[in-house]
Amino acid sequence: MARNESILLETFALTAVDIAEVDPDALHALSIGVRWPHRADDWRMLIAAGRGIAALDEIGRIVGTAMWFPYSDTFATVGMVITSPRLQALGAGRWLMERVLAATGARALGLNATRAAHRLYRSLGFVDEATVYQCNGDAVMPDSAPPPPGTLVRAVESADLDALIMLDARAFGTQRSDLLPRLLAASTGTVLLRGGLIAAFALCRPFGRGHVIGPLVASCDADAIAVARPHVAAHAGRFLRLDTRQKTGPFAEFLMRSGLPVCDTVTTMSLGRPWLARGTGGPGTMPITYALASQALS
């Protein structure tokens, strides 16, 4: 019998196509392959909200993706940069990012880097800004507590949309006029009123294994807790996720008591200019993003 022979081939011919032309179920299979939680419906929302490319191999299999979300002529976020495990050491991620950088032009960029991708982004000129703490688990019913003095917490109403966009823009750095209506349509929400004006809000929607809270915008921990508490209570006993840059303090402690410990971290990075707003931490001060809409949308 002839001896079996084999050869290891480390070259692949990749073709970039518009991600909008790709079956979301196939994208779901790719994200499952790298243990990302995104469902096909999560991919559909991302594709509707942004732009991207998918890398196909010689026989049409999806082996990589990269997306960008151009919120203005001067700023975009980057996300969903995924490569099949068999290509991760062969330069596919850099090839995808080079196409993203060409497509986004002179815009300043922000992204959230996994540990595996951090070195690649650093080599492309991105700089570290903050750590994101991925908090998730089976939610625990929180203790009841009144909202901060002089405030009222209620459900989001459709008439609140313009105020939510403006408050989010102050925290995020630019208006997300196309994204917020999409998120609001898919979410339940709470707002905190102070002096009759919306001072904080939180949205919660289906995502991955359960639900995710985000975006959550507030100017202090007390306000952030007040708008998050109803969502935690509504999902007690079920899987809930919240991604935050708050490492310590009352909000982080509230997440721990609510059954949402830190399970992983990623690094917020920027290219071109600093990205994150820096609140001073008190009612009426600069609002900040307490919980990300997602690590791709930020």
Coordinates of C-alpha atoms in Angstrom, one line a residue:
M1 CA 0.0 0.0 0.0
A2 CA 1.3 3.4 -0.9
R3 CA 2.3 5.6 2.0
N4 CA -0.2 8.5 2.7
E5 CA 1.1 11.9 1.8
S6 CA 0.0 15.3 3.0
I7 CA 1.1 18.9 2.7
L8 CA 0.3 22.0 4.8
L9 CA -0.9 24.8 2.6
E10 CA -0.6 28.3 4.1
T11 CA -1.9 30.3 1.2
F12 CA -5.5 31.2 0.7
A13 CA -7.0 33.4 -2.1
L14 CA -9.5 35.7 -0.4
T15 CA -12.1 37.9 -2.0
A16 CA -13.8 40.8 -0.3
V17 CA -17.5 41.3 -0.8
D18 CA -20.1 43.6 0.6
I19 CA -21.3 42.1 3.9
A20 CA -24.9 43.1 3.0
E21 CA -24.8 40.5 0.3
V22 CA -24.0 37.7 2.7
D23 CA -26.5 35.4 4.4
P24 CA -26.7 36.4 8.2
D25 CA -26.9 32.7 9.1
A26 CA -23.5 32.1 7.5
L27 CA -22.1 35.1 9.5
H28 CA -23.6 33.5 12.6
A29 CA -21.7 30.3 11.9
L30 CA -18.5 32.3 11.6
S31 CA -19.0 34.1 14.9
I32 CA -19.9 30.8 16.6
G33 CA -16.6 29.4 15.4
V34 CA -14.7 32.1 17.4
R35 CA -17.1 31.8 20.4
W36 CA -18.7 35.2 19.9
P37 CA -22.3 35.3 21.1
H38 CA -23.9 37.1 18.1
R39 CA -27.1 35.5 16.7
A40 CA -28.2 35.9 13.1
D41 CA -30.6 38.6 14.3
D42 CA -27.8 40.5 15.9
W43 CA -25.9 40.4 12.6
R44 CA -28.9 41.7 10.8
M45 CA -29.1 44.7 13.1
L46 CA -25.4 45.4 12.7
I47 CA -25.6 45.2 8.9
A48 CA -28.6 47.6 8.9
A49 CA -26.7 50.0 11.1
G50 CA -23.3 50.0 9.4
R51 CA -21.1 48.9 6.5
G52 CA -18.7 46.0 6.1
I53 CA -16.9 43.4 4.1
A54 CA -16.8 39.6 4.3
A55 CA -13.8 37.6 3.1
L56 CA -14.6 34.6 1.0
D57 CA -12.2 31.7 0.2
E58 CA -11.8 30.0 -3.1
I59 CA -15.0 28.0 -2.7
G60 CA -17.2 30.8 -1.3
R61 CA -16.9 30.1 2.4
I62 CA -17.0 33.1 4.7
V63 CA -13.6 33.2 6.5
G64 CA -13.5 36.7 7.8
T65 CA -15.5 39.9 8.4
A66 CA -14.9 43.6 9.3
M67 CA -17.5 46.3 9.8
W68 CA -17.5 50.1 10.3
F69 CA -20.2 52.5 11.5
P70 CA -19.7 56.0 10.1
Y71 CA -21.6 58.2 12.5
S72 CA -20.3 61.4 10.9
D73 CA -17.9 62.6 8.3
T74 CA -15.2 62.8 11.0
F75 CA -15.8 59.7 13.2
A76 CA -16.6 56.0 12.9
T77 CA -16.3 52.9 15.0
V78 CA -14.9 49.6 13.9
G79 CA -16.2 46.2 14.9
M80 CA -17.0 42.6 14.0
V81 CA -13.4 42.1 12.9
I82 CA -13.4 38.3 12.8
T83 CA -11.1 35.8 11.0
S84 CA -11.5 32.0 10.9
P85 CA -9.1 30.3 13.3
R86 CA -7.2 28.7 10.5
L87 CA -6.3 32.2 9.1
Q88 CA -5.6 34.1 12.3
A89 CA -1.8 33.7 12.0
L90 CA -1.6 34.4 8.2
G91 CA -2.4 38.1 8.0
A92 CA -6.1 38.0 7.2
G93 CA -7.0 40.4 10.0
R94 CA -4.5 43.0 8.8
W95 CA -5.8 42.5 5.2
L96 CA -9.3 43.2 6.4
M97 CA -8.3 46.2 8.5
E98 CA -6.4 47.8 5.6
R99 CA -9.6 47.7 3.7
V100 CA -11.5 49.3 6.6
L101 CA -9.0 52.1 6.9
A102 CA -9.2 52.7 3.1
A103 CA -13.0 52.9 3.3
T104 CA -13.2 55.1 6.4
G105 CA -10.7 57.6 4.9
A106 CA -9.7 60.5 7.1
R107 CA -12.2 59.8 9.8
A108 CA -11.0 59.3 13.4
L109 CA -11.8 55.8 14.6
G110 CA -12.7 54.0 17.8
L111 CA -12.9 50.3 18.5
N112 CA -12.9 47.7 21.3
A113 CA -10.0 45.3 20.9
T114 CA -10.0 41.7 22.2
R115 CA -6.7 40.5 23.7
A116 CA -6.0 38.5 20.5
A117 CA -6.4 41.5 18.2
H118 CA -4.8 44.2 20.5
R119 CA -1.3 43.8 19.0
L120 CA -2.7 44.2 15.4
Y121 CA -4.5 47.4 16.2
R122 CA -1.4 48.8 18.0
S123 CA 0.6 48.1 14.9
L124 CA -1.9 50.1 12.9
G125 CA -1.5 53.1 15.1
F126 CA -4.4 52.7 17.5
V127 CA -3.8 53.8 21.1
D128 CA -5.3 52.5 24.3
E129 CA -7.9 54.6 26.1
A130 CA -9.8 52.5 28.6
T131 CA -10.8 49.0 29.6
V132 CA -14.3 47.6 29.0
Y133 CA -15.6 45.1 31.6
Q134 CA -17.9 42.6 30.1
C135 CA -20.3 41.8 33.0
N136 CA -22.9 39.0 32.6
G137 CA -24.7 36.2 34.3
D138 CA -28.1 35.1 35.6
A139 CA -29.5 38.4 36.9
V140 CA -30.4 38.6 40.6
M141 CA -33.5 40.6 41.6
P142 CA -32.1 43.9 42.9
D143 CA -33.2 45.5 46.2
S144 CA -35.9 48.1 45.7
A145 CA -34.8 51.6 46.2
P146 CA -36.2 55.1 45.3
P147 CA -34.6 57.1 42.5
P148 CA -32.2 59.9 43.5
P149 CA -34.0 62.9 45.2
G150 CA -35.8 65.2 42.8
T151 CA -35.9 62.7 40.0
L152 CA -38.5 60.4 38.4
V153 CA -37.9 57.1 36.5
R154 CA -40.3 56.0 33.8
A155 CA -40.5 53.9 30.7
V156 CA -39.2 55.4 27.5
E157 CA -41.8 56.9 25.2
S158 CA -41.5 57.4 21.4
A159 CA -41.6 61.2 21.9
D160 CA -38.3 60.9 23.9
L161 CA -36.2 59.9 20.9
D162 CA -34.8 63.4 20.1
A163 CA -33.8 63.9 23.7
L164 CA -32.2 60.5 23.8
I165 CA -30.2 61.2 20.6
M166 CA -28.9 64.5 22.1
L167 CA -28.0 63.1 25.5
D168 CA -26.2 60.1 23.8
A169 CA -24.3 62.5 21.5
R170 CA -22.9 64.4 24.5
A171 CA -21.7 61.1 26.0
F172 CA -20.6 59.5 22.8
G173 CA -19.0 62.5 21.0
T174 CA -21.2 62.6 17.9
Q175 CA -24.9 62.1 17.1
R176 CA -26.0 58.6 16.3
S177 CA -29.3 59.7 14.6
D178 CA -29.6 56.5 12.5
L179 CA -28.6 54.1 15.2
L180 CA -30.7 55.2 18.2
P181 CA -34.1 54.7 16.4
R182 CA -33.1 51.2 15.5
L183 CA -32.0 50.4 19.0
L184 CA -35.2 51.9 20.5
A185 CA -37.4 49.9 18.1
A186 CA -35.7 46.7 19.3
S187 CA -35.6 47.6 23.0
T188 CA -37.4 48.4 26.2
G189 CA -36.1 51.5 27.9
T190 CA -36.1 53.6 31.0
V191 CA -35.4 57.3 31.4
L192 CA -34.6 59.4 34.5
L193 CA -36.1 62.9 34.6
R194 CA -34.6 65.7 36.6
G195 CA -36.4 69.1 36.5
G196 CA -38.6 67.7 33.8
L197 CA -35.7 66.9 31.5
I198 CA -34.2 63.5 30.6
A199 CA -30.9 63.2 32.4
A200 CA -30.2 59.5 32.0
F201 CA -31.5 56.6 30.0
A202 CA -31.0 52.8 29.5
L203 CA -32.1 50.5 26.7
C204 CA -32.3 46.7 26.9
R205 CA -32.8 44.3 24.0
P206 CA -32.4 40.7 23.1
F207 CA -28.8 39.8 22.3
G208 CA -26.7 36.6 22.2
R209 CA -27.6 34.2 25.0
G210 CA -30.2 36.5 26.6
H211 CA -30.5 40.3 26.8
V212 CA -28.0 43.2 26.9
I213 CA -28.4 46.5 28.7
G214 CA -27.0 49.3 26.5
P215 CA -26.6 52.1 25.7
L216 CA -26.9 53.5 29.2
V217 CA -26.0 57.1 29.5
A218 CA -25.9 59.1 32.8
S219 CA -23.8 61.7 34.6
C220 CA -23.4 59.8 37.9
D221 CA -23.5 56.3 39.4
A222 CA -26.8 57.0 41.2
D223 CA -28.6 58.0 38.0
A224 CA -27.0 55.0 36.1
I225 CA -28.2 52.6 38.8
A226 CA -31.7 54.1 38.8
V227 CA -32.2 53.4 35.0
A228 CA -30.5 50.0 35.1
R229 CA -32.4 48.6 38.0
P230 CA -35.8 48.1 36.2
H231 CA -34.0 46.1 33.5
V232 CA -32.2 43.9 35.9
A233 CA -35.5 43.2 37.8
A234 CA -37.3 42.4 34.6
H235 CA -34.7 39.7 33.7
A236 CA -34.1 38.3 37.1
G237 CA -33.2 34.6 36.8
R238 CA -32.2 35.0 33.1
F239 CA -29.0 35.7 31.3
L240 CA -28.2 39.4 31.2
R241 CA -25.1 41.2 29.9
L242 CA -23.8 44.8 30.4
D243 CA -20.5 46.1 29.0
T244 CA -19.1 49.0 31.1
R245 CA -15.9 51.0 31.6
Q246 CA -16.7 51.5 35.3
K247 CA -14.2 49.3 37.2
T248 CA -15.1 50.5 40.7
G249 CA -17.7 52.6 42.5
P250 CA -21.4 52.2 43.3
F251 CA -22.4 51.3 39.7
A252 CA -19.8 48.4 39.5
E253 CA -20.9 47.3 43.0
F254 CA -24.6 47.3 41.9
L255 CA -23.7 45.0 38.9
M256 CA -22.0 42.5 41.2
R257 CA -25.0 42.4 43.6
S258 CA -27.2 41.9 40.5
G259 CA -25.4 38.7 39.5
L260 CA -23.4 40.4 36.7
P261 CA -19.7 39.8 37.6
V262 CA -16.8 40.7 35.2
C263 CA -16.3 37.8 32.9
D264 CA -13.9 39.3 30.3
T265 CA -12.3 42.5 29.3
V266 CA -11.5 44.3 26.0
T267 CA -9.6 47.5 25.4
T268 CA -11.1 50.7 24.0
M269 CA -8.7 52.2 21.4
S270 CA -8.7 55.2 19.1
L271 CA -6.9 56.4 16.0
G272 CA -6.6 60.0 14.9
R273 CA -7.8 61.7 18.1
P274 CA -9.0 60.8 21.6
W275 CA -12.5 59.4 21.7
L276 CA -14.0 59.0 25.1
A277 CA -15.9 61.7 27.0
R278 CA -14.6 62.3 30.5
G279 CA -17.4 63.1 33.0
T280 CA -16.7 64.5 36.4
G281 CA -19.3 62.3 38.1
G282 CA -22.2 64.3 39.4
P283 CA -25.8 65.2 38.5
G284 CA -25.8 67.9 35.8
T285 CA -22.2 67.3 34.7
M286 CA -21.0 65.8 31.4
P287 CA -22.9 62.5 30.8
I288 CA -20.9 59.4 29.9
T289 CA -21.6 56.0 28.4
Y290 CA -22.0 53.7 31.4
A291 CA -23.0 50.8 29.2
L292 CA -22.1 50.2 25.6
A293 CA -24.7 49.6 22.9
S294 CA -22.4 46.7 21.9
Q295 CA -18.7 46.3 21.6
A296 CA -19.1 46.9 17.8
L297 CA -21.5 49.9 18.0
S298 CA -19.9 51.1 21.3

